[in-house]
Coordinates of C-alpha atoms in Angstrom, one line a residue:
Chain A
M1 CA 14.6 28.4 -5.2
S2 CA 16.9 25.6 -4.5
G3 CA 16.3 24.9 -0.8
H4 CA 18.0 21.5 -0.7
K5 CA 21.7 21.4 0.0
V6 CA 23.8 18.3 0.2
V7 CA 25.7 18.0 3.4
L8 CA 29.1 16.4 2.9
G9 CA 31.0 14.0 5.1
G10 CA 30.4 13.0 8.7
V11 CA 32.9 13.9 11.3
A12 CA 34.5 16.8 9.4
V13 CA 31.2 18.5 8.9
A14 CA 30.2 18.1 12.5
A15 CA 33.5 19.8 13.4
L16 CA 32.9 22.6 10.9
L17 CA 29.3 23.0 12.1
A18 CA 30.6 23.3 15.7
A19 CA 32.9 26.0 14.5
G20 CA 29.9 27.8 13.0
T21 CA 30.7 27.0 9.4
A22 CA 28.1 24.9 7.4
L23 CA 29.6 23.0 4.5
A24 CA 27.0 22.4 1.8
V25 CA 26.8 22.2 -2.0
D26 CA 23.9 22.1 -4.4
P27 CA 22.9 18.6 -5.6
P28 CA 24.2 17.8 -9.1
K29 CA 21.9 18.8 -12.0
M30 CA 21.7 15.6 -14.1
G31 CA 18.3 16.1 -15.8
R32 CA 18.2 16.5 -19.5
P33 CA 15.8 19.0 -21.1
A34 CA 12.6 17.0 -22.1
P35 CA 11.7 17.6 -25.8
A36 CA 8.3 19.1 -26.3
D37 CA 7.1 16.2 -28.5
L38 CA 7.9 13.7 -25.7
V39 CA 6.1 15.7 -23.1
K40 CA 3.1 16.0 -25.5
L41 CA 3.1 12.3 -26.1
M42 CA 3.1 11.5 -22.4
D43 CA 0.9 14.2 -21.0
I44 CA -2.4 12.4 -21.0
S45 CA -3.9 13.4 -17.7
I46 CA -7.1 15.4 -17.7
P47 CA -8.1 17.5 -14.6
P48 CA -11.8 18.6 -13.9
D49 CA -11.4 21.8 -15.9
G50 CA -10.8 19.8 -19.0
T51 CA -7.3 21.2 -19.8
G52 CA -5.6 19.0 -22.3
L53 CA -8.8 17.4 -23.7
P54 CA -8.1 16.7 -27.4
E55 CA -10.0 17.8 -30.5
G56 CA -12.9 15.7 -31.8
Q57 CA -16.2 14.6 -30.5
A58 CA -18.8 11.9 -30.5
T59 CA -22.3 11.1 -29.2
A60 CA -23.5 8.1 -27.1
K61 CA -25.2 6.7 -30.2
Q62 CA -21.8 6.7 -32.1
G63 CA -20.1 5.4 -29.0
Q64 CA -22.4 2.4 -28.6
T65 CA -20.8 0.5 -31.4
V66 CA -17.3 0.9 -30.0
F67 CA -18.6 0.0 -26.6
M68 CA -20.2 -3.3 -27.8
E69 CA -17.0 -4.3 -29.6
R70 CA -14.3 -3.1 -27.2
C71 CA -15.9 -3.0 -23.7
A72 CA -19.0 -5.0 -23.3
A73 CA -17.3 -8.4 -22.9
C74 CA -16.0 -7.3 -19.5
H75 CA -18.4 -4.6 -18.4
G76 CA -21.7 -5.9 -19.9
E77 CA -23.6 -4.4 -22.9
R78 CA -25.4 -1.8 -20.8
G79 CA -22.6 -1.4 -18.3
E80 CA -24.3 -3.7 -15.8
G81 CA -20.9 -5.3 -15.0
K82 CA -19.6 -8.8 -16.0
T83 CA -16.2 -10.0 -15.0
N84 CA -15.3 -6.4 -14.3
D85 CA -16.7 -3.3 -12.8
R86 CA -20.3 -2.3 -13.2
L87 CA -20.4 1.1 -14.9
A88 CA -24.0 2.1 -14.7
G89 CA -26.9 2.4 -12.2
G90 CA -26.9 2.5 -8.4
K91 CA -28.0 6.1 -8.2
G92 CA -29.2 6.9 -4.7
T93 CA -27.7 3.8 -3.0
L94 CA -24.8 5.4 -1.2
T95 CA -26.8 5.4 2.1
E96 CA -28.8 2.3 1.3
E97 CA -28.1 -1.1 2.9
V98 CA -26.8 -2.4 -0.5
T99 CA -24.5 0.3 -2.0
V100 CA -23.7 0.2 -5.7
K101 CA -20.8 2.6 -6.6
T102 CA -20.7 3.4 -10.3
V103 CA -19.7 6.2 -12.7
G104 CA -23.3 7.4 -12.3
S105 CA -23.9 6.9 -8.6
Y106 CA -20.4 7.8 -7.3
W107 CA -17.9 9.5 -9.6
P108 CA -17.7 13.3 -9.0
W109 CA -16.1 14.4 -12.4
A110 CA -16.9 13.4 -16.0
T111 CA -13.4 14.3 -17.1
T112 CA -12.0 11.4 -15.0
L113 CA -13.9 9.1 -17.4
F114 CA -12.1 10.4 -20.5
D115 CA -8.7 10.4 -18.6
Y116 CA -9.2 6.8 -17.4
I117 CA -10.7 5.2 -20.5
R118 CA -8.0 6.7 -22.7
R119 CA -5.1 5.7 -20.5
A120 CA -6.2 2.2 -19.4
M121 CA -9.0 0.8 -21.5
P122 CA -9.7 -1.6 -23.2
Y123 CA -7.8 -3.5 -20.6
N124 CA -5.8 -5.6 -23.1
T125 CA -5.0 -2.8 -25.5
P126 CA -4.7 0.5 -23.6
L127 CA -4.1 3.7 -25.7
S128 CA -5.4 2.0 -28.8
L129 CA -8.7 4.0 -29.1
K130 CA -8.8 7.1 -31.3
D131 CA -9.8 10.3 -29.5
E132 CA -13.3 10.1 -31.1
E133 CA -13.7 6.6 -29.9
V134 CA -12.8 7.6 -26.4
Y135 CA -15.4 10.5 -26.5
G136 CA -17.9 8.0 -27.9
T137 CA -17.4 5.4 -25.0
V138 CA -17.4 8.3 -22.5
A139 CA -20.7 9.6 -24.0
Y140 CA -22.2 6.1 -24.0
V141 CA -21.3 5.4 -20.3
L142 CA -22.8 8.8 -19.3
F143 CA -25.9 8.0 -21.4
L144 CA -26.3 4.6 -19.7
N145 CA -26.4 6.5 -16.4
G146 CA -29.0 9.0 -17.7
I147 CA -26.5 11.9 -17.4
V148 CA -26.4 12.9 -21.1
G149 CA -28.8 12.4 -24.1
E150 CA -28.2 9.9 -26.8
N151 CA -27.3 12.6 -29.4
D152 CA -25.5 15.1 -27.2
P153 CA -22.1 15.8 -28.6
I154 CA -19.3 15.1 -26.1
N155 CA -16.1 17.1 -26.7
A156 CA -13.5 19.3 -25.0
Q157 CA -16.1 22.1 -24.4
T158 CA -19.1 20.0 -23.2
L159 CA -17.4 17.3 -21.1
P160 CA -16.1 19.5 -18.3
K161 CA -19.6 21.1 -18.0
V162 CA -21.3 17.7 -17.5
Q163 CA -22.8 17.8 -14.0
M164 CA -22.3 14.5 -12.3
P165 CA -25.1 13.4 -9.9
N166 CA -22.6 12.9 -7.0
R167 CA -20.6 16.0 -7.7
D168 CA -21.0 17.3 -4.2
G169 CA -20.6 14.0 -2.5
F170 CA -16.8 14.3 -1.9
I171 CA -15.1 16.1 1.0
N172 CA -11.5 17.0 0.6
A173 CA -9.9 15.6 3.8
W174 CA -6.4 16.8 3.0
K175 CA -5.1 19.6 5.2
E176 CA -1.7 21.3 4.4
P177 CA 0.7 21.0 7.2
A178 CA 0.6 24.3 9.2
V179 CA 4.3 24.7 9.2
A180 CA 6.1 24.8 5.8
T181 CA 8.4 21.8 5.6
R182 CA 11.3 23.8 4.3
Chain B
M1 CA 12.9 -23.1 12.6
T2 CA 11.3 -21.9 15.8
R3 CA 8.3 -20.4 14.1
R4 CA 6.0 -22.9 15.7
M5 CA 4.8 -22.3 19.2
K6 CA 6.4 -24.3 21.9
G7 CA 4.2 -25.9 24.4
E8 CA 6.5 -26.7 27.3
P9 CA 6.2 -24.6 30.4
H10 CA 9.4 -22.6 31.1
P11 CA 11.0 -21.7 34.3
L12 CA 10.4 -18.0 34.6
E13 CA 12.2 -15.5 36.6
G14 CA 9.9 -13.6 39.0
A15 CA 6.9 -14.4 36.9
E16 CA 4.3 -12.1 38.3
P17 CA 1.6 -11.2 35.7
A18 CA 1.3 -7.7 34.3
A19 CA -2.3 -8.1 33.2
A20 CA -5.0 -10.7 33.6
N21 CA -4.9 -14.2 32.0
G22 CA -1.2 -14.7 32.4
L23 CA 0.4 -11.7 30.5
L24 CA 3.9 -11.3 31.8
H25 CA 6.0 -8.1 32.4
R26 CA 7.7 -6.9 29.3
R27 CA 11.1 -6.9 31.1
M28 CA 10.7 -10.6 31.9
F29 CA 13.5 -12.7 30.7
L30 CA 13.7 -16.4 30.3
R31 CA 16.3 -17.9 32.5
G32 CA 19.6 -18.3 30.6
G33 CA 19.9 -21.2 28.3
A34 CA 16.2 -22.1 28.5
L35 CA 15.9 -21.5 24.8
F36 CA 18.5 -24.0 23.9
T37 CA 17.0 -27.2 25.3
G38 CA 17.1 -29.1 22.0
A39 CA 13.9 -30.8 21.0
T40 CA 11.7 -28.7 23.2
A41 CA 12.7 -25.5 21.6
L42 CA 12.1 -26.9 18.1
G43 CA 8.4 -27.4 19.0
G44 CA 6.5 -29.1 16.2
L45 CA 9.7 -30.2 14.4
A46 CA 10.9 -32.0 17.5
S47 CA 8.7 -35.0 16.9
I48 CA 10.7 -36.1 13.8
V49 CA 14.0 -35.9 15.5
P50 CA 14.7 -39.3 17.2
A51 CA 15.0 -39.0 21.0
S52 CA 18.4 -40.7 20.9
A53 CA 20.2 -40.2 17.6
A54 CA 22.0 -43.4 16.7
T55 CA 23.0 -42.1 13.3
L56 CA 24.2 -38.8 11.9
P57 CA 22.1 -37.2 9.1
E58 CA 23.5 -37.7 5.6
W59 CA 24.4 -34.0 5.2
R60 CA 27.0 -34.5 7.9
T61 CA 28.7 -37.2 5.8
T62 CA 28.2 -35.9 2.2
P63 CA 29.6 -32.6 0.8
G64 CA 27.0 -30.0 0.0
R65 CA 26.2 -28.4 -3.3
P66 CA 28.6 -25.8 -5.0
F67 CA 28.2 -22.1 -5.2
I68 CA 25.4 -20.3 -7.0
G69 CA 25.1 -16.8 -8.3
Y70 CA 21.8 -15.9 -6.6
G71 CA 20.5 -17.7 -3.5
Y72 CA 17.1 -18.8 -2.6
P73 CA 15.4 -20.2 0.6
S74 CA 15.8 -23.8 1.8
A75 CA 13.4 -26.1 -0.1
F76 CA 11.9 -26.9 3.3
E77 CA 10.7 -23.3 3.5
E78 CA 8.4 -23.8 0.4
P79 CA 5.2 -23.0 2.4
V80 CA 6.5 -19.5 3.2
K81 CA 5.1 -17.6 0.3
R82 CA 2.7 -14.9 -0.7
L83 CA -1.0 -15.7 -0.5
V84 CA -2.3 -15.6 -4.1
T85 CA -6.0 -15.7 -4.6
A86 CA -7.0 -18.6 -6.8
R87 CA -8.9 -17.6 -10.0
A88 CA -10.4 -19.4 -12.9
A89 CA -7.9 -20.1 -15.7
D90 CA -9.9 -18.0 -18.1
Y91 CA -10.3 -15.0 -15.9
P92 CA -9.9 -12.2 -18.4
T93 CA -7.7 -9.8 -16.3
P94 CA -5.3 -11.9 -14.3
G95 CA -3.0 -8.9 -13.7
T96 CA -5.5 -7.1 -11.6
G97 CA -5.6 -7.7 -7.9
S98 CA -3.1 -8.5 -5.2
S99 CA -1.0 -11.1 -3.3
R100 CA -0.4 -10.9 0.4
T101 CA 2.7 -11.1 2.6
P102 CA 2.7 -14.1 5.0
L103 CA 3.2 -11.9 8.1
H104 CA 2.7 -14.7 10.5
L105 CA 5.7 -16.7 9.1
L106 CA 8.2 -13.8 9.3
E107 CA 10.4 -12.3 12.0
G108 CA 12.1 -9.0 12.6
I109 CA 10.7 -6.0 10.6
I110 CA 12.1 -6.4 7.1
T111 CA 10.0 -8.2 4.5
P112 CA 12.1 -10.3 2.2
S113 CA 11.7 -8.7 -1.3
G114 CA 10.2 -11.9 -2.8
L115 CA 7.5 -11.8 -0.1
H116 CA 6.6 -8.1 -0.4
F117 CA 2.8 -7.9 -1.1
E118 CA 1.7 -7.1 -4.7
R119 CA -1.1 -4.9 -5.8
S120 CA -1.3 -4.0 -9.5
H121 CA -3.9 -2.8 -11.9
S122 CA -2.6 -4.3 -15.2
G123 CA 0.0 -6.9 -14.3
V124 CA 3.7 -6.6 -13.7
P125 CA 5.6 -5.0 -16.6
D126 CA 9.1 -6.3 -17.7
I127 CA 10.8 -2.9 -18.0
D128 CA 14.2 -2.6 -19.8
P129 CA 15.9 -0.1 -17.5
T130 CA 17.9 1.4 -20.4
R131 CA 14.7 2.4 -22.0
H132 CA 12.9 3.7 -18.9
Q133 CA 12.9 7.4 -18.0
L134 CA 11.2 9.7 -15.6
V135 CA 9.8 12.9 -17.2
I136 CA 9.1 15.9 -14.9
H137 CA 7.0 18.7 -16.5
G138 CA 4.0 20.9 -16.0
L139 CA 4.4 24.0 -13.7
V140 CA 8.2 24.0 -13.9
R141 CA 10.8 26.3 -15.4
Q142 CA 12.3 23.5 -17.5
P143 CA 10.8 20.1 -18.2
L144 CA 13.4 17.4 -17.5
I145 CA 14.2 13.7 -18.2
F146 CA 16.0 11.5 -15.8
D147 CA 17.2 8.0 -16.6
L148 CA 18.8 5.6 -14.2
D149 CA 22.4 6.7 -15.1
A150 CA 21.4 10.3 -14.2
L151 CA 19.7 9.3 -11.0
A152 CA 22.8 7.3 -9.9
R153 CA 24.8 10.6 -9.7
Y154 CA 22.7 12.1 -6.9
P155 CA 23.3 11.7 -3.2
T156 CA 21.3 8.7 -2.1
V157 CA 19.1 8.4 1.0
S158 CA 18.2 5.0 2.5
R159 CA 15.4 4.5 5.0
I160 CA 13.3 1.7 6.4
H161 CA 9.6 2.3 5.7
F162 CA 6.4 0.2 5.5
I163 CA 4.1 0.2 2.6
E164 CA 0.5 -0.6 3.4
C165 CA -2.3 -0.8 0.8
A166 CA -5.1 1.5 1.7
G167 CA -7.4 -1.5 1.3
N168 CA -5.4 -3.6 3.8
S169 CA -7.6 -5.2 6.5
G170 CA -10.7 -4.3 4.5
G171 CA -12.3 -7.4 5.8
G172 CA -12.6 -5.5 9.1
W173 CA -15.5 -3.6 7.7
G174 CA -17.4 -6.9 7.1
L175 CA -20.2 -8.4 9.2
N176 CA -18.1 -11.5 9.9
P177 CA -14.4 -11.8 10.6
P178 CA -12.5 -13.2 7.7
A179 CA -11.2 -16.7 8.4
G180 CA -7.5 -17.5 8.0
A181 CA -4.1 -16.5 9.1
V182 CA -3.2 -12.9 9.9
A183 CA -2.1 -12.5 6.3
T184 CA -5.6 -13.1 4.9
M185 CA -6.9 -10.0 6.5
H186 CA -3.7 -7.9 7.0
G187 CA -1.2 -9.1 4.4
L188 CA -1.3 -6.1 2.2
L189 CA 1.5 -4.8 4.4
S190 CA 5.3 -5.0 4.0
C191 CA 8.4 -3.2 5.1
S192 CA 11.7 -2.7 3.3
D193 CA 15.0 -0.8 3.4
W194 CA 14.4 1.6 0.5
A195 CA 17.2 3.7 -1.1
G196 CA 17.0 6.3 -3.8
V197 CA 17.0 10.0 -4.6
P198 CA 15.0 12.6 -2.6
L199 CA 12.3 13.8 -5.0
S200 CA 12.9 17.4 -3.8
Y201 CA 16.2 17.5 -5.6
L202 CA 14.6 16.6 -9.0
L203 CA 11.7 19.1 -8.5
D204 CA 14.0 21.9 -7.5
E205 CA 16.2 21.2 -10.5
A206 CA 13.2 21.5 -12.9
G207 CA 12.3 24.8 -11.1
I208 CA 9.0 24.8 -9.2
D209 CA 6.5 27.4 -10.4
P210 CA 5.0 29.1 -7.2
K211 CA 1.6 28.2 -8.6
A212 CA 2.3 24.5 -8.3
K213 CA 0.7 22.9 -5.2
W214 CA 0.2 19.3 -6.3
I215 CA 1.8 16.8 -8.6
L216 CA 0.4 14.0 -10.7
A217 CA 2.5 10.8 -10.5
E218 CA 2.0 8.2 -13.2
G219 CA 3.3 4.7 -13.7
G220 CA 4.7 3.3 -16.9
D221 CA 2.6 0.1 -16.7
A222 CA -0.3 -0.7 -19.0
A223 CA -2.7 0.8 -16.5
G224 CA -0.8 4.1 -16.5
M225 CA -1.8 4.1 -12.8
S226 CA -1.8 7.7 -11.6
R227 CA -2.3 9.6 -8.3
S228 CA -2.3 13.2 -7.2
V229 CA 0.1 14.1 -4.3
P230 CA 0.4 17.4 -2.4
L231 CA 3.7 19.1 -3.3
S232 CA 4.4 19.6 0.4
K233 CA 4.8 15.8 0.8
C234 CA 7.1 15.7 -2.3
L235 CA 9.4 18.3 -0.7
D236 CA 9.3 16.6 2.7
D237 CA 10.3 12.9 2.8
A238 CA 9.3 11.7 -0.7
M239 CA 11.9 9.6 -2.6
V240 CA 12.3 8.2 -6.0
A241 CA 13.3 4.7 -4.8
L242 CA 15.7 2.6 -6.8
Y243 CA 16.7 -0.1 -4.3
Q244 CA 14.8 -2.4 -2.0
N245 CA 16.7 -4.3 0.7
G246 CA 20.0 -3.7 -0.9
E247 CA 19.2 -4.8 -4.5
R248 CA 17.4 -3.1 -7.3
I249 CA 13.6 -2.8 -6.7
R250 CA 11.8 -6.0 -7.7
P251 CA 9.5 -5.8 -10.8
E252 CA 6.5 -6.4 -8.6
Q253 CA 7.5 -3.3 -6.5
G254 CA 8.1 -1.0 -9.5
Y255 CA 11.4 -1.8 -11.1
P256 CA 13.4 0.2 -12.0
M257 CA 11.9 3.1 -10.0
R258 CA 8.9 3.9 -7.8
L259 CA 7.7 6.8 -5.9
L260 CA 8.0 6.4 -2.1
L261 CA 5.8 8.5 0.1
P262 CA 6.6 7.2 3.6
G263 CA 3.5 6.4 5.6
W264 CA 0.9 7.2 2.9
E265 CA -1.5 4.9 1.1
G266 CA 0.3 2.2 -0.8
N267 CA -1.5 3.0 -4.0
M268 CA 0.1 6.5 -4.0
N269 CA 3.6 5.0 -4.0
V270 CA 3.4 4.8 -7.8
K271 CA 5.3 1.9 -9.2
W272 CA 7.2 2.0 -12.5
L273 CA 7.3 5.8 -12.1
S274 CA 7.6 7.4 -15.5
R275 CA 6.0 10.9 -15.3
I276 CA 5.5 13.6 -12.7
K277 CA 3.4 16.7 -13.7
L278 CA 3.3 19.7 -11.4
T279 CA -0.2 21.1 -11.2
E280 CA -2.2 23.7 -9.3
G281 CA -4.8 21.2 -8.0
P282 CA -5.4 17.5 -7.8
T283 CA -6.3 15.8 -11.1
H284 CA -9.0 13.6 -9.6
T285 CA -7.9 10.3 -11.2
K286 CA -10.0 7.1 -11.2
D287 CA -7.9 5.8 -8.3
E288 CA -8.6 8.9 -6.1
T289 CA -12.3 9.2 -6.8
S290 CA -13.9 5.9 -7.7
K291 CA -11.4 4.0 -5.6
Y292 CA -9.4 4.9 -2.5
S293 CA -12.0 7.3 -1.2
E294 CA -13.8 6.6 2.0
L295 CA -17.6 6.4 1.9
M296 CA -19.1 7.5 5.2
P297 CA -22.5 6.5 6.7
D298 CA -24.1 9.8 5.6
G299 CA -23.3 9.0 1.9
K300 CA -20.4 11.5 1.7
A301 CA -17.0 10.3 0.7
M302 CA -13.8 11.5 2.3
Q303 CA -11.2 12.1 -0.4
F304 CA -7.4 12.5 -0.1
T305 CA -7.1 10.7 3.3
F306 CA -3.4 10.0 2.7
P307 CA -1.6 8.8 5.9
M308 CA -2.2 5.3 7.1
E309 CA -3.4 5.5 10.7
V310 CA -1.8 4.0 13.8
K311 CA -2.3 0.2 13.8
S312 CA -1.0 -3.1 15.1
T313 CA -1.8 -6.8 14.9
I314 CA -0.5 -9.9 16.7
T315 CA 1.0 -12.2 14.2
R316 CA 1.8 -15.1 16.6
P317 CA -0.4 -16.7 17.8
C318 CA -3.0 -16.2 15.1
E319 CA -5.6 -18.3 13.3
T320 CA -3.8 -21.3 11.8
L321 CA -0.9 -21.1 14.3
N322 CA -2.7 -22.9 17.0
M323 CA -1.7 -23.4 20.6
R324 CA 0.0 -26.7 21.7
G325 CA -1.1 -27.0 25.2
P326 CA -0.8 -24.7 28.3
G327 CA 2.6 -23.1 29.1
Y328 CA 4.9 -20.3 28.0
Y329 CA 4.4 -18.6 24.7
E330 CA 5.7 -15.4 23.2
I331 CA 3.1 -13.1 21.8
T332 CA 4.5 -11.0 19.0
G333 CA 3.4 -8.8 16.1
F334 CA 3.8 -5.6 14.2
A335 CA 2.8 -2.0 15.1
W336 CA 3.1 0.9 12.7
S337 CA 1.8 4.4 11.9
G338 CA 1.9 6.5 8.8
N339 CA 2.1 9.6 11.1
G340 CA 5.3 8.8 13.0
K341 CA 7.0 6.4 15.4
I342 CA 5.4 3.8 17.5
K343 CA 5.5 4.9 21.1
R344 CA 3.9 2.0 22.9
V345 CA 2.0 -1.2 22.3
D346 CA -0.2 -2.8 24.9
V347 CA -1.4 -6.4 24.8
S348 CA -4.5 -7.9 26.4
A349 CA -5.4 -11.5 26.9
D350 CA -8.9 -10.9 28.2
G351 CA -10.5 -9.1 25.3
G352 CA -9.4 -5.6 26.3
K353 CA -10.4 -5.5 30.0
T354 CA -6.8 -5.4 31.2
W355 CA -3.6 -4.5 29.3
A356 CA 0.2 -5.1 29.7
E357 CA 2.8 -3.0 27.9
A358 CA 4.8 -5.0 25.3
A359 CA 8.5 -4.7 24.7
L360 CA 9.4 -2.9 21.4
A361 CA 12.3 -4.5 19.6
D362 CA 15.0 -2.2 18.2
P363 CA 15.1 -0.4 15.9
V364 CA 11.9 1.7 16.3
V365 CA 11.8 3.7 13.1
T366 CA 9.3 6.4 12.0
K367 CA 6.8 5.1 9.5
A368 CA 8.2 1.6 9.7
L369 CA 7.0 -1.7 11.0
T370 CA 7.9 -2.1 14.7
R371 CA 8.2 -5.5 16.3
F372 CA 6.6 -6.0 19.7
R373 CA 6.9 -8.9 22.0
L374 CA 5.4 -10.1 25.3
G375 CA 5.7 -13.3 27.3
W376 CA 2.5 -15.2 28.1
Q377 CA 1.9 -18.0 30.5
W378 CA -1.2 -19.6 29.0
D379 CA -3.2 -21.5 31.6
G380 CA -5.2 -23.3 28.9
R381 CA -8.4 -21.4 29.4
E382 CA -10.3 -19.5 26.7
S383 CA -8.6 -16.1 26.1
I384 CA -9.0 -13.2 23.7
L385 CA -5.7 -11.7 22.5
Q386 CA -5.5 -8.1 21.4
S387 CA -2.8 -5.5 20.7
R388 CA -3.3 -1.7 20.8
A389 CA -0.7 0.7 19.3
V390 CA 0.0 4.3 20.3
D391 CA 2.1 6.5 18.0
D392 CA 4.2 9.6 18.9
T393 CA 1.5 12.0 17.9
G394 CA -0.5 10.4 20.7
A395 CA -3.0 8.7 18.4
V396 CA -4.4 5.4 19.8
Q397 CA -5.5 2.5 17.7
P398 CA -9.3 2.3 18.0
T399 CA -11.4 -0.8 18.8
R400 CA -13.4 -2.1 15.9
E401 CA -16.6 -1.0 17.6
S402 CA -15.5 2.7 17.9
L403 CA -14.1 2.7 14.3
V404 CA -17.3 1.3 12.9
A405 CA -19.3 3.8 15.0
E406 CA -17.3 6.6 13.5
K407 CA -16.9 5.5 9.9
G408 CA -19.7 3.0 9.3
V409 CA -19.2 -0.2 7.3
K410 CA -19.2 1.0 3.7
N411 CA -15.7 2.3 3.8
A412 CA -13.6 -0.3 2.1
Y413 CA -10.3 1.5 3.1
H414 CA -8.1 2.6 6.0
Y415 CA -9.3 0.0 8.5
N416 CA -7.1 0.2 11.6
G417 CA -9.3 -1.4 14.3
I418 CA -7.9 -3.7 17.0
T419 CA -7.6 -7.3 15.9
S420 CA -8.9 -10.0 18.3
W421 CA -7.6 -13.6 18.3
E422 CA -9.9 -15.9 20.3
V423 CA -7.8 -18.7 21.9
R424 CA -10.1 -21.7 22.6
E425 CA -9.5 -24.3 25.3
S426 CA -8.7 -26.8 22.5
G427 CA -5.8 -24.5 21.5
L428 CA -7.6 -23.5 18.3
V429 CA -7.1 -19.8 17.4
K430 CA -9.9 -17.8 15.6
N431 CA -10.3 -14.3 14.2
V432 CA -13.3 -12.8 16.0
W433 CA -15.0 -9.4 16.5
A434 CA -14.6 -8.6 20.2

């Protein structure tokens, strides 16, 4: 597996290489095993298939209270945007003269909302919301965009299945290099 | 001291033009000694030096200050600083946004660390390096932790690379050209000598599961800023950078460690790097869906457009660095490409009708800023200055017109169109769409 050798020295190596002998050693192995509880604490990213979503659930109705208290000051009570990003509306404007990119009009995946709110919001106290509160604010933002109903439970099973309006609006431009780099 | 343009005509050796409006051949040299003619070479500063100095300045007759542990620029250089956008005192999230490198006031290719542009999503954390660690986990044989002591034991690589925010020059997509010096539009661009540990060593040590094709890189700041990166880049030239221009990375650039992905969108070079997870596919974080994706005229968004495309801009003259009468000037600027080395830069003084090849200053390094220069005998008439870069993949920097025709105007990122500085008869320089 280890494809990366360390080449030692300058002139001496050149001489050895010229003689047809490569001088190489493995890099040192200085990493310490990461304890499982540390990995669990840090592993907060959620991909589109929902792997890693925690237990618990909430509806938009339940989430509304949290949103008013913890989010509305910066994003507006109905996600209309205030000092910071607008979170709702703008559907169908991606080709209009005035384009409004929001969770509802632009985001391809609902799981990103859980991932992002949990890791970074509220701005001044990230990672302070309980999992149910994150599910609640996710549900409320989706509800504001007409994507889920007010009483739909949002949880680890339902969230990855939420169909975002702009789901097919993204094109993966990344092409793997044809030649393997090692 | 010579950052201001000098207005005096110079005696030029074999000064036949290489393109219209007075562009000189790139191999043109000023006749020896011409640069050292005292007051003339000092340009704007010359006026305050008395023509015949009857007294010596006080620093010639008084000892200077004693030694200090860490140096800083001359007090007279105070105007040379990052452009910070003014905001209301009660703005609720002062740690979001950016500051810009004053490209027009710099020389060479290295950005002084204190002038490296800033872009952060929840302020600059004050990280205690003894309590910071990098965790590598996910599709690996053995999840591992690396602290600074451990990373110090690996063979170090050091390389010069630029970092450019994907949103740099975003004003280029606008209807009207942004007013201001080159930094206003292009200042989310810097170049440093980075040193650190090849990421491939650390990934190999954790043992890469063949199913792994991407990583998620996450910062230890309050935003937990995170981006997905193809594994192939991580095994190619990616580095966990620990040093910037010889000293530890500055807090604004990710102290004590950042991911360095040469040539790729600045945002992906995750600062305050604290976690890498190996994954099968991309995670689709907020900053690779909602932001840093390119919305095209048909309403579709291009996602994962990683390398920053070939680009250049003239930094002198530029808006705010106005001309001081007809005569000899050096046109200079930066060229760079996230896909390789700069092969050639052409300069035009007539809005792109005719071009002359500029000289490239050594060193020309892959995925680094490259300094170009060309002499110009300005006759005092209205001119439009442009530069056009070509990289070693053959990619040519597009005109704004062709870029907009291809990508529309809703794409807030990856603008690499040609910059045009209109030089008016009065000597005023303006950013224009041409």
